[in-house]
Amino acid sequence: MTCSTARVLRAGLMQSQSLSSPSVLLVEPFYGGSHKQLIDLLNENIIGCCVFTLPAKKWHWRARTAALYFSQTIPTCPTYRVLFSSSVLNLCELVALRPDLARLKKILYFHENQLVYPVRKDQERDFQYGYNQVLSCLVADIVVFNSFFNMDSFLSSISSFMKKIPDHRPRNLEQLIRPKCMVLSFPLQFPDVSRLMPKHKLVRQQQIRAEPHTHRIHFSNRSEDPHPSTIEPDLEPVSDQISGDQDSGDQIKPLHIVWPHRWEHDKNPEMFFSTLMKLKEKQLNFKLSVLGETFTDIPVVFSEARHQLDSHVVSWGYQNRKLDYLKVLCEADVVVSTAKHEFFGVAMLEAVHCGCFPLCPKALVYPEIFPAQYLYSTPEQLCKRLQELCRKPDLARRHVTKVDTSSFSWTHLKDRFKMLLQTQVPECTAGQCSDAEVH
């Protein structure tokens, strides 16, 4: 999709819905990664959508200038009833420049928030990005977050964030925004990956189907603490593992570790590769796949790690085809996150769906989704867990992961999204809507 022409996309072959009467306006200034996945999913499944996007490049410039661009390229149309956008867009600027859009039901979706985005030095934090998100919340009708952690961290940080203003500070912003807020998890489409899975994963999958309630846990009730203050447990005891015949290669094949995240500093690749170097120094046997999107500036640690860990590498770099990406996840044993900045974690849940044993920080959104046995508190704990799995890879291969990924599926969440975007669409008379390129 190019940015030279505003493009309108129509969901499916909806013969009953006139092309001239769109009702849901989907706007995405950073059309890539999870932002792209969500927009595409809504466009394909919600009747009456039209989509306007900009490519996923130069994030900082998109946040600064996309509103002005969209104000000039989104055609006027009296049938628009809902405006849905990610928080990258400065919604305040857009509706000020386009009063016809101000009357719409305005929904702002937070994939992340800039108030707690990790920076190396606080003085490097650009006040404008977080400030824009606060302003956008004030003009939005509904503010949607992909996790409770995302919502709570944003709302609780507004007051301290505004103290950066030297004088005449605004007050009571959290109280104004909070009533508009809700949590609606990012919806994932989990394909059937059975044909990509090795034998031992298929055996586990069959057991999960046979006893789904025994092996799946999802902490949806936030009033109950899923992670009580106890000593972090070791790997699940053998009595809870799968029994029966296993592939004799379970113990012989090296542990396959996958890191499927964006190649940026907020995902803390330095800690990940430092941990793997310690495993190498201990002469532990393992295989490595490093996936994920790359952007203009790639941290230098990736080229250094590629050279130092070359003999362990199975796959390296972004997989252009989704099938190739899923194949690597299915072949891997353990998926690791070292993130300093994560509000949902699409890649981790996709890897769990593909049968990987997850290891995540005991921070950010992860305790909201993953039971305590998959969480580590320090780099040393992560290294210790990986050492154990390198020595006994069958512990990961026989393990039944206790995370209910179906709770985050589009099938489970679609009705809530449809209600969110629900609108009564009036009949549009011919010629009322401006022409736009239709796909």
Short mmCIF file of C-alpha atoms in Angstrom, two decimals:
data_model
loop_
_atom_site.label_atom_id
_atom_site.label_comp_id
_atom_site.label_asym_id
_atom_site.label_seq_id
_atom_site.Cartn_x
_atom_site.Cartn_y
_atom_site.Cartn_z
CA MET A 1 0.00 0.00 0.00
CA THR A 2 1.47 3.36 -1.01
CA CYS A 3 0.97 6.71 0.70
CA SER A 4 0.56 8.67 -2.55
CA THR A 5 -3.13 7.89 -2.80
CA ALA A 6 -5.74 7.41 -0.11
CA ARG A 7 -6.98 3.87 -0.48
CA VAL A 8 -10.33 2.52 0.51
CA LEU A 9 -10.62 -1.21 1.19
CA ARG A 10 -13.85 -3.11 1.36
CA ALA A 11 -14.32 -6.14 3.62
CA GLY A 12 -14.93 -9.28 1.57
CA LEU A 13 -17.59 -9.50 -1.13
CA MET A 14 -20.44 -7.74 0.62
CA GLN A 15 -22.97 -7.49 -2.15
CA SER A 16 -25.63 -6.14 0.15
CA GLN A 17 -23.45 -3.18 1.22
CA SER A 18 -23.12 -0.38 -1.29
CA LEU A 19 -19.58 0.79 -1.96
CA SER A 20 -20.85 4.35 -1.72
CA SER A 21 -22.01 4.05 1.88
CA PRO A 22 -19.12 3.26 4.19
CA SER A 23 -19.93 3.60 7.88
CA VAL A 24 -16.73 2.61 9.71
CA LEU A 25 -13.59 4.63 9.04
CA LEU A 26 -10.40 2.70 9.95
CA VAL A 27 -7.31 4.92 10.13
CA GLU A 28 -3.81 3.57 10.75
CA PRO A 29 -0.74 5.84 10.50
CA PHE A 30 1.66 2.92 11.09
CA TYR A 31 0.41 0.08 8.90
CA GLY A 32 2.71 -2.74 9.95
CA GLY A 33 3.06 -5.52 12.51
CA SER A 34 0.17 -5.87 14.94
CA HIS A 35 -1.28 -2.55 13.78
CA LYS A 36 -1.67 -3.97 10.29
CA GLN A 37 -3.03 -7.28 11.59
CA LEU A 38 -5.81 -5.56 13.51
CA ILE A 39 -6.84 -3.21 10.71
CA ASP A 40 -6.90 -6.06 8.16
CA LEU A 41 -8.91 -8.27 10.51
CA LEU A 42 -11.54 -5.60 11.16
CA ASN A 43 -11.74 -4.68 7.50
CA GLU A 44 -12.27 -8.30 6.47
CA ASN A 45 -14.95 -9.00 9.06
CA ILE A 46 -16.85 -5.77 9.73
CA ILE A 47 -19.38 -4.66 7.14
CA GLY A 48 -19.04 -1.15 5.75
CA CYS A 49 -15.38 -0.41 6.48
CA CYS A 50 -13.07 1.86 4.58
CA VAL A 51 -9.37 1.97 5.42
CA PHE A 52 -6.76 4.71 5.22
CA THR A 53 -3.16 3.92 6.08
CA LEU A 54 0.44 5.01 5.87
CA PRO A 55 3.38 2.57 5.60
CA ALA A 56 5.11 1.42 8.79
CA LYS A 57 8.17 3.63 8.44
CA LYS A 58 9.57 6.53 10.46
CA TRP A 59 7.27 6.01 13.45
CA HIS A 60 8.15 9.36 14.99
CA TRP A 61 7.18 11.26 11.87
CA ARG A 62 3.93 9.33 11.55
CA ALA A 63 3.00 10.35 15.11
CA ARG A 64 3.85 13.96 14.39
CA THR A 65 2.35 14.49 10.93
CA ALA A 66 -0.15 11.76 9.97
CA ALA A 67 -3.18 13.74 11.14
CA LEU A 68 -2.50 16.54 8.67
CA TYR A 69 -1.97 14.05 5.86
CA PHE A 70 -5.21 12.18 6.59
CA SER A 71 -7.15 15.44 6.93
CA GLN A 72 -6.37 16.07 3.26
CA THR A 73 -6.81 12.54 1.90
CA ILE A 74 -9.85 11.10 3.68
CA PRO A 75 -12.85 12.00 1.49
CA THR A 76 -15.93 13.54 3.03
CA CYS A 77 -18.88 11.18 3.31
CA PRO A 78 -22.13 11.67 5.28
CA THR A 79 -22.47 7.96 6.03
CA TYR A 80 -19.40 7.74 8.26
CA ARG A 81 -20.58 6.88 11.76
CA VAL A 82 -17.48 5.45 13.50
CA LEU A 83 -13.81 6.43 13.43
CA PHE A 84 -11.36 3.80 14.68
CA SER A 85 -7.65 4.49 14.94
CA SER A 86 -4.56 3.43 16.84
CA SER A 87 -3.04 5.86 19.33
CA VAL A 88 -0.22 6.66 16.89
CA LEU A 89 -2.66 9.13 15.32
CA ASN A 90 -3.04 12.56 16.89
CA LEU A 91 -6.83 12.32 16.95
CA CYS A 92 -7.12 15.81 18.42
CA GLU A 93 -5.45 17.36 15.36
CA LEU A 94 -7.44 15.29 12.88
CA VAL A 95 -10.88 16.21 14.22
CA ALA A 96 -9.85 19.87 14.58
CA LEU A 97 -8.79 19.93 10.92
CA ARG A 98 -11.84 17.92 9.85
CA PRO A 99 -14.95 19.03 11.81
CA ASP A 100 -17.05 16.54 9.81
CA LEU A 101 -15.12 13.72 11.51
CA ALA A 102 -15.52 15.23 14.98
CA ARG A 103 -19.20 14.19 15.05
CA LEU A 104 -18.34 10.48 14.65
CA LYS A 105 -18.11 7.89 17.40
CA LYS A 106 -14.34 8.14 17.92
CA ILE A 107 -12.54 5.01 19.14
CA LEU A 108 -8.84 5.09 20.03
CA TYR A 109 -7.01 1.75 20.30
CA PHE A 110 -3.79 1.54 22.33
CA HIS A 111 -1.34 -1.12 21.15
CA GLU A 112 1.20 0.62 23.41
CA ASN A 113 1.51 3.84 25.36
CA GLN A 114 4.23 6.43 25.28
CA LEU A 115 4.03 7.46 28.93
CA VAL A 116 6.04 4.42 30.04
CA TYR A 117 8.01 3.71 26.88
CA PRO A 118 11.57 2.81 27.99
CA VAL A 119 14.28 5.32 27.14
CA ARG A 120 17.95 5.11 28.09
CA LYS A 121 17.87 8.55 29.71
CA ASP A 122 14.69 10.31 30.80
CA GLN A 123 15.78 13.55 29.14
CA GLU A 124 15.67 11.68 25.82
CA ARG A 125 11.92 11.14 26.17
CA ASP A 126 10.07 13.29 23.68
CA PHE A 127 7.25 14.85 25.67
CA GLN A 128 5.17 15.42 22.56
CA TYR A 129 4.37 11.75 21.85
CA GLY A 130 2.85 11.03 25.25
CA TYR A 131 1.17 14.43 25.29
CA ASN A 132 -0.46 13.68 21.92
CA GLN A 133 -1.86 10.42 23.31
CA VAL A 134 -3.36 12.22 26.30
CA LEU A 135 -4.96 14.83 24.03
CA SER A 136 -6.31 12.09 21.77
CA CYS A 137 -7.93 10.40 24.77
CA LEU A 138 -9.63 13.64 25.75
CA VAL A 139 -11.35 13.97 22.37
CA ALA A 140 -12.08 10.22 21.91
CA ASP A 141 -15.44 8.78 22.92
CA ILE A 142 -14.03 5.33 23.78
CA VAL A 143 -10.43 4.51 24.66
CA VAL A 144 -9.54 0.83 24.23
CA PHE A 145 -6.43 -0.87 25.59
CA ASN A 146 -5.13 -4.30 24.61
CA SER A 147 -4.36 -5.23 28.24
CA PHE A 148 -5.02 -4.12 31.81
CA PHE A 149 -1.30 -3.44 32.18
CA ASN A 150 -1.43 -1.05 29.23
CA MET A 151 -4.46 0.78 30.63
CA ASP A 152 -3.27 0.93 34.25
CA SER A 153 0.27 2.03 33.38
CA PHE A 154 -1.06 4.80 31.12
CA LEU A 155 -3.67 6.18 33.49
CA SER A 156 -1.45 6.03 36.57
CA SER A 157 1.37 7.85 34.74
CA ILE A 158 -0.61 10.84 33.46
CA SER A 159 -0.19 12.94 36.60
CA SER A 160 3.59 12.48 36.91
CA PHE A 161 4.02 12.90 33.15
CA MET A 162 2.24 16.26 33.21
CA LYS A 163 4.57 17.47 35.97
CA LYS A 164 7.22 17.86 33.26
CA ILE A 165 5.32 20.99 32.22
CA PRO A 166 7.13 23.85 33.99
CA ASP A 167 3.98 25.73 35.09
CA HIS A 168 0.23 26.12 34.50
CA ARG A 169 -0.22 22.38 34.43
CA PRO A 170 -3.57 20.81 33.53
CA ARG A 171 -5.34 18.90 36.31
CA ASN A 172 -7.70 15.95 36.74
CA LEU A 173 -6.88 14.44 33.34
CA GLU A 174 -6.94 10.86 34.62
CA GLN A 175 -10.42 11.42 36.06
CA LEU A 176 -11.62 12.77 32.70
CA ILE A 177 -10.16 9.88 30.68
CA ARG A 178 -10.73 6.86 32.94
CA PRO A 179 -14.55 6.63 32.45
CA LYS A 180 -13.99 6.24 28.70
CA CYS A 181 -11.53 3.35 29.07
CA MET A 182 -11.98 -0.35 28.50
CA VAL A 183 -9.79 -3.40 27.87
CA LEU A 184 -10.26 -5.49 24.75
CA SER A 185 -7.47 -7.93 23.98
CA PHE A 186 -5.76 -7.90 20.64
CA PRO A 187 -7.55 -10.54 18.50
CA LEU A 188 -5.38 -13.21 16.93
CA GLN A 189 -6.19 -15.58 14.10
CA PHE A 190 -4.63 -18.90 15.02
CA PRO A 191 -4.25 -21.10 11.92
CA ASP A 192 -4.21 -24.88 12.04
CA VAL A 193 -0.49 -25.67 12.24
CA SER A 194 -0.81 -29.42 12.77
CA ARG A 195 0.86 -30.27 9.47
CA LEU A 196 3.89 -28.15 10.45
CA MET A 197 4.39 -29.73 13.87
CA PRO A 198 6.91 -32.46 14.74
CA LYS A 199 5.57 -35.73 16.14
CA HIS A 200 6.02 -34.95 19.83
CA LYS A 201 4.01 -31.72 19.51
CA LEU A 202 1.19 -33.55 17.76
CA VAL A 203 1.05 -36.02 20.67
CA ARG A 204 0.75 -33.12 23.10
CA GLN A 205 -1.90 -31.48 20.96
CA GLN A 206 -3.98 -34.65 21.01
CA GLN A 207 -3.81 -34.78 24.79
CA ILE A 208 -4.87 -31.13 25.08
CA ARG A 209 -7.90 -31.84 22.90
CA ALA A 210 -8.76 -34.84 25.02
CA GLU A 211 -8.47 -32.95 28.31
CA PRO A 212 -8.76 -29.22 27.47
CA HIS A 213 -9.86 -28.03 30.91
CA THR A 214 -7.07 -29.89 32.70
CA HIS A 215 -4.25 -28.25 30.81
CA ARG A 216 -5.46 -24.76 29.94
CA ILE A 217 -5.50 -21.83 32.32
CA HIS A 218 -6.26 -18.18 31.61
CA PHE A 219 -6.30 -15.55 34.33
CA SER A 220 -9.28 -13.46 33.28
CA ASN A 221 -10.39 -12.44 36.79
CA ARG A 222 -8.07 -9.66 37.91
CA SER A 223 -9.39 -9.73 41.45
CA GLU A 224 -7.57 -13.02 41.91
CA ASP A 225 -3.79 -12.87 41.97
CA PRO A 226 -2.58 -15.66 39.66
CA HIS A 227 0.96 -15.25 40.94
CA PRO A 228 1.00 -15.36 44.75
CA SER A 229 4.14 -14.29 46.61
CA THR A 230 5.89 -17.64 46.71
CA ILE A 231 9.23 -18.88 45.50
CA GLU A 232 9.25 -19.06 41.72
CA PRO A 233 8.54 -22.69 40.80
CA ASP A 234 10.89 -24.85 38.81
CA LEU A 235 9.78 -26.64 35.69
CA GLU A 236 6.63 -28.65 36.09
CA PRO A 237 7.21 -32.01 37.83
CA VAL A 238 7.41 -35.11 35.72
CA SER A 239 4.12 -36.39 37.15
CA ASP A 240 2.34 -33.55 35.36
CA GLN A 241 4.14 -34.08 32.09
CA ILE A 242 2.91 -36.13 29.19
CA SER A 243 3.46 -39.81 29.71
CA GLY A 244 3.75 -42.51 27.12
CA ASP A 245 6.02 -43.16 24.21
CA GLN A 246 7.96 -40.20 22.90
CA ASP A 247 10.22 -39.73 19.94
CA SER A 248 13.62 -41.08 20.98
CA GLY A 249 15.13 -37.89 19.57
CA ASP A 250 13.53 -35.76 22.28
CA GLN A 251 16.64 -35.93 24.44
CA ILE A 252 19.22 -36.17 21.64
CA LYS A 253 18.23 -33.17 19.49
CA PRO A 254 19.56 -29.84 20.79
CA LEU A 255 17.09 -27.44 22.35
CA HIS A 256 15.78 -25.02 19.73
CA ILE A 257 15.36 -21.48 21.14
CA VAL A 258 13.40 -18.85 19.19
CA TRP A 259 13.33 -15.05 19.67
CA PRO A 260 10.55 -13.66 17.40
CA HIS A 261 10.47 -9.94 18.23
CA ARG A 262 11.09 -6.57 16.59
CA TRP A 263 14.79 -5.84 16.22
CA GLU A 264 14.74 -2.78 18.46
CA HIS A 265 16.24 -1.84 21.81
CA ASP A 266 12.94 -1.93 23.71
CA LYS A 267 12.84 -5.71 23.17
CA ASN A 268 16.22 -5.91 24.96
CA PRO A 269 18.13 -8.09 22.46
CA GLU A 270 21.33 -7.28 24.39
CA MET A 271 20.12 -9.30 27.37
CA PHE A 272 18.96 -12.16 25.18
CA PHE A 273 22.24 -12.55 23.30
CA SER A 274 24.27 -12.08 26.47
CA THR A 275 22.36 -15.01 27.98
CA LEU A 276 23.02 -17.19 24.95
CA MET A 277 26.72 -16.37 25.07
CA LYS A 278 26.77 -17.68 28.64
CA LEU A 279 25.15 -20.91 27.44
CA LYS A 280 27.79 -21.17 24.73
CA GLU A 281 30.59 -20.56 27.24
CA LYS A 282 29.25 -23.46 29.29
CA GLN A 283 29.43 -25.56 26.09
CA LEU A 284 25.72 -26.30 26.17
CA ASN A 285 24.17 -27.51 22.97
CA PHE A 286 21.30 -25.48 21.49
CA LYS A 287 19.91 -24.21 18.21
CA LEU A 288 18.78 -20.63 17.62
CA SER A 289 16.23 -18.82 15.45
CA VAL A 290 15.96 -15.02 15.54
CA LEU A 291 12.90 -13.72 13.71
CA GLY A 292 10.95 -10.46 13.81
CA GLU A 293 10.61 -7.26 11.81
CA THR A 294 13.52 -4.92 11.15
CA PHE A 295 13.36 -1.18 10.59
CA THR A 296 15.78 1.53 9.49
CA ASP A 297 18.04 1.44 12.54
CA ILE A 298 19.03 -2.08 13.61
CA PRO A 299 20.91 -2.39 16.92
CA VAL A 300 24.52 -3.39 16.30
CA VAL A 301 24.19 -6.32 18.73
CA PHE A 302 22.39 -8.33 16.03
CA SER A 303 25.34 -8.40 13.63
CA GLU A 304 27.72 -9.17 16.50
CA ALA A 305 25.52 -12.02 17.76
CA ARG A 306 25.10 -13.44 14.26
CA HIS A 307 28.89 -13.80 14.01
CA GLN A 308 29.43 -15.15 17.53
CA LEU A 309 26.53 -17.63 17.48
CA ASP A 310 26.76 -18.63 13.82
CA SER A 311 27.20 -22.36 14.50
CA HIS A 312 23.93 -22.42 16.48
CA VAL A 313 21.75 -20.52 13.97
CA VAL A 314 18.88 -22.28 12.21
CA SER A 315 16.90 -19.24 10.99
CA TRP A 316 17.90 -15.58 11.06
CA GLY A 317 15.83 -12.58 10.03
CA TYR A 318 12.30 -11.63 9.11
CA GLN A 319 10.23 -14.32 7.39
CA ASN A 320 8.36 -12.76 4.48
CA ARG A 321 5.81 -15.57 4.30
CA LYS A 322 3.60 -16.24 7.31
CA LEU A 323 3.86 -19.96 6.58
CA ASP A 324 7.66 -19.85 6.90
CA TYR A 325 7.36 -17.94 10.16
CA LEU A 326 4.90 -20.46 11.62
CA LYS A 327 7.09 -23.35 10.45
CA VAL A 328 10.06 -22.03 12.46
CA LEU A 329 7.84 -21.58 15.53
CA CYS A 330 6.55 -25.14 15.18
CA GLU A 331 10.08 -26.50 14.95
CA ALA A 332 11.27 -24.54 18.01
CA ASP A 333 11.07 -25.77 21.61
CA VAL A 334 11.32 -22.60 23.69
CA VAL A 335 10.27 -19.02 22.95
CA VAL A 336 11.95 -16.26 24.94
CA SER A 337 11.02 -12.65 25.62
CA THR A 338 13.47 -10.22 27.16
CA ALA A 339 11.30 -7.16 26.52
CA LYS A 340 11.48 -3.94 28.48
CA HIS A 341 8.39 -2.70 26.68
CA GLU A 342 5.43 -5.01 26.07
CA PHE A 343 1.73 -4.37 26.43
CA PHE A 344 0.38 -7.56 24.87
CA GLY A 345 2.90 -9.83 23.13
CA VAL A 346 1.48 -11.20 19.89
CA ALA A 347 4.64 -13.11 19.00
CA MET A 348 4.73 -14.95 22.34
CA LEU A 349 1.13 -16.15 22.00
CA GLU A 350 1.69 -17.21 18.40
CA ALA A 351 4.69 -19.24 19.52
CA VAL A 352 2.69 -20.88 22.33
CA HIS A 353 0.01 -21.76 19.78
CA CYS A 354 2.79 -23.47 17.81
CA GLY A 355 3.76 -25.55 20.84
CA CYS A 356 6.67 -23.55 22.29
CA PHE A 357 7.48 -23.42 26.00
CA PRO A 358 7.41 -19.69 26.95
CA LEU A 359 9.88 -17.81 29.14
CA CYS A 360 8.92 -14.20 29.88
CA PRO A 361 9.87 -11.42 32.30
CA LYS A 362 7.85 -11.30 35.51
CA ALA A 363 6.80 -7.77 34.60
CA LEU A 364 4.88 -5.72 32.04
CA VAL A 365 1.84 -7.55 30.61
CA TYR A 366 3.22 -11.05 31.03
CA PRO A 367 1.85 -11.91 34.52
CA GLU A 368 -1.58 -11.02 33.16
CA ILE A 369 -1.36 -13.78 30.55
CA PHE A 370 1.22 -16.36 31.67
CA PRO A 371 1.23 -18.46 34.88
CA ALA A 372 4.17 -18.01 37.25
CA GLN A 373 6.08 -21.08 36.05
CA TYR A 374 6.83 -19.31 32.75
CA LEU A 375 8.11 -16.09 34.34
CA TYR A 376 11.61 -15.09 35.43
CA SER A 377 12.62 -12.09 37.55
CA THR A 378 16.30 -11.63 36.71
CA PRO A 379 18.71 -12.37 33.83
CA GLU A 380 20.32 -14.98 36.07
CA GLN A 381 16.99 -16.81 36.45
CA LEU A 382 16.48 -16.81 32.69
CA CYS A 383 19.97 -18.22 32.18
CA LYS A 384 19.36 -20.91 34.80
CA ARG A 385 16.07 -21.97 33.18
CA LEU A 386 17.65 -22.18 29.73
CA GLN A 387 20.60 -24.16 31.09
CA GLU A 388 18.22 -26.70 32.58
CA LEU A 389 16.28 -26.98 29.33
CA CYS A 390 19.47 -27.29 27.27
CA ARG A 391 20.53 -30.21 29.44
CA LYS A 392 17.06 -31.80 29.41
CA PRO A 393 15.26 -30.59 26.27
CA ASP A 394 12.54 -33.23 26.69
CA LEU A 395 11.22 -31.20 29.66
CA ALA A 396 10.13 -28.53 27.21
CA ARG A 397 9.09 -30.97 24.51
CA ARG A 398 6.81 -33.01 26.76
CA HIS A 399 5.37 -30.04 28.60
CA VAL A 400 1.72 -29.03 28.11
CA THR A 401 1.64 -25.24 28.24
CA LYS A 402 -1.02 -23.91 30.58
CA VAL A 403 -2.09 -20.84 28.62
CA ASP A 404 -5.50 -20.59 27.00
CA THR A 405 -4.57 -18.99 23.68
CA SER A 406 -8.16 -19.40 22.45
CA SER A 407 -9.18 -16.58 24.81
CA PHE A 408 -7.25 -14.21 22.54
CA SER A 409 -8.62 -15.53 19.26
CA TRP A 410 -10.76 -13.54 16.83
CA THR A 411 -13.40 -16.26 17.18
CA HIS A 412 -13.64 -15.52 20.90
CA LEU A 413 -13.42 -11.71 20.64
CA LYS A 414 -15.22 -10.89 17.38
CA ASP A 415 -18.62 -10.18 18.94
CA ARG A 416 -17.08 -7.62 21.29
CA PHE A 417 -15.35 -5.86 18.41
CA LYS A 418 -18.53 -5.89 16.36
CA MET A 419 -20.45 -4.32 19.25
CA LEU A 420 -17.70 -1.71 19.65
CA LEU A 421 -17.98 -0.71 15.99
CA GLN A 422 -21.73 -1.15 15.78
CA THR A 423 -23.65 1.63 14.10
CA GLN A 424 -26.90 2.24 12.30
CA VAL A 425 -25.98 3.11 8.72
CA PRO A 426 -28.37 5.46 6.87
CA GLU A 427 -28.93 4.92 3.18
CA CYS A 428 -26.46 6.92 1.13
CA THR A 429 -27.87 8.61 -1.96
CA ALA A 430 -25.85 8.47 -5.15
CA GLY A 431 -23.07 11.01 -5.47
CA GLN A 432 -22.95 11.99 -1.79
CA CYS A 433 -19.62 10.27 -1.08
CA SER A 434 -16.42 11.53 -2.59
CA ASP A 435 -14.63 9.24 -5.00
CA ALA A 436 -11.71 7.24 -3.69
CA GLU A 437 -9.65 4.38 -5.04
CA VAL A 438 -11.49 1.14 -4.31
CA HIS A 439 -9.83 -2.28 -3.81
#
